[in-house]
């Protein structure tokens, strides 16, 4: 998918994860369990965010590389 589609998919997945976590927190019976759920959620959010940043960075590098190909090919003709 393109950059915009990737960002939309990530946003939807992050929202869905947040809603699932919220649903778990609503039914919690103890503070310890609430802290556990929130801690797991925070860890997942961080890991997913870092993975997505890496993926988006790779996509941007790939787009820049693809965009520069015509320029590179044109410059080879003149050298």
Short mmCIF file of C-alpha atoms in Angstrom, two decimals:
data_model
loop_
_atom_site.label_atom_id
_atom_site.label_comp_id
_atom_site.label_asym_id
_atom_site.label_seq_id
_atom_site.Cartn_x
_atom_site.Cartn_y
_atom_site.Cartn_z
CA UNK A 1 0.00 0.00 0.00
CA UNK A 2 0.95 3.62 -0.36
CA UNK A 3 2.06 5.87 2.45
CA UNK A 4 -1.42 7.27 3.14
CA UNK A 5 -2.99 3.80 3.17
CA UNK A 6 -0.29 2.53 5.52
CA UNK A 7 -0.88 5.41 7.92
CA UNK A 8 -4.64 4.82 7.79
CA UNK A 9 -4.20 1.10 8.52
CA UNK A 10 -1.90 1.87 11.45
CA UNK A 11 -4.29 4.46 12.85
CA UNK A 12 -7.22 2.06 12.62
CA UNK A 13 -5.26 -0.74 14.29
CA UNK A 14 -4.10 1.61 17.07
CA UNK A 15 -7.66 2.82 17.65
CA UNK A 16 -9.00 -0.74 17.72
CA UNK A 17 -6.33 -1.73 20.24
CA UNK A 18 -7.18 1.26 22.42
CA UNK A 19 -10.87 0.34 22.36
CA UNK A 20 -10.14 -3.29 23.30
CA UNK A 21 -7.98 -2.09 26.18
CA UNK A 22 -10.69 0.32 27.32
CA UNK A 23 -13.22 -2.52 27.29
CA UNK A 24 -10.87 -4.59 29.45
CA UNK A 25 -10.40 -1.72 31.88
CA UNK A 26 -14.14 -1.17 32.26
CA UNK A 27 -14.61 -4.69 33.61
CA UNK A 28 -11.59 -4.69 35.93
CA UNK A 29 -12.13 -5.68 39.57
CA UNK A 30 -8.81 -4.63 41.12
CA UNK A 31 -6.33 -1.82 40.86
CA UNK A 32 -3.50 -4.33 40.30
CA UNK A 33 -5.28 -5.76 37.27
CA UNK A 34 -5.96 -2.26 35.89
CA UNK A 35 -2.28 -1.36 36.23
CA UNK A 36 -1.31 -4.63 34.52
CA UNK A 37 -3.68 -3.99 31.59
CA UNK A 38 -2.49 -0.40 31.23
CA UNK A 39 1.18 -1.45 31.40
CA UNK A 40 0.72 -4.07 28.68
CA UNK A 41 -1.13 -1.52 26.57
CA UNK A 42 1.60 1.11 26.99
CA UNK A 43 4.27 -1.42 26.01
CA UNK A 44 2.28 -2.50 22.92
CA UNK A 45 1.67 1.10 21.86
CA UNK A 46 5.36 1.95 22.14
CA UNK A 47 6.52 -1.17 20.27
CA UNK A 48 3.90 -0.77 17.53
CA UNK A 49 4.66 2.93 17.14
CA UNK A 50 8.41 2.33 16.80
CA UNK A 51 7.82 -0.47 14.29
CA UNK A 52 5.49 1.76 12.28
CA UNK A 53 7.98 4.64 12.29
CA UNK A 54 10.63 2.28 10.95
CA UNK A 55 8.28 0.99 8.26
CA UNK A 56 7.25 4.50 7.23
CA UNK A 57 10.90 5.56 7.12
CA UNK A 58 11.72 2.65 4.82
CA UNK A 59 8.76 3.54 2.61
CA UNK A 60 9.93 7.18 2.37
CA UNK A 61 13.47 6.11 1.48
CA UNK A 62 12.06 3.80 -1.18
CA UNK A 63 9.92 6.59 -2.62
CA UNK A 64 12.89 8.95 -2.70
CA UNK A 65 15.01 6.27 -4.37
CA UNK A 66 12.32 5.64 -6.98
CA UNK A 67 11.83 9.36 -7.58
CA UNK A 68 15.55 9.89 -8.13
CA UNK A 69 15.96 7.08 -10.69
CA UNK A 70 15.02 9.22 -13.72
CA UNK A 71 17.50 11.89 -12.62
CA UNK A 72 20.25 9.31 -12.12
CA UNK A 73 19.55 7.77 -15.52
CA UNK A 74 19.56 11.18 -17.20
CA UNK A 75 22.85 12.15 -15.57
CA UNK A 76 24.47 8.91 -16.82
CA UNK A 77 23.71 9.97 -20.37
CA UNK A 78 25.73 13.15 -19.92
CA UNK A 79 28.78 11.54 -18.35
#
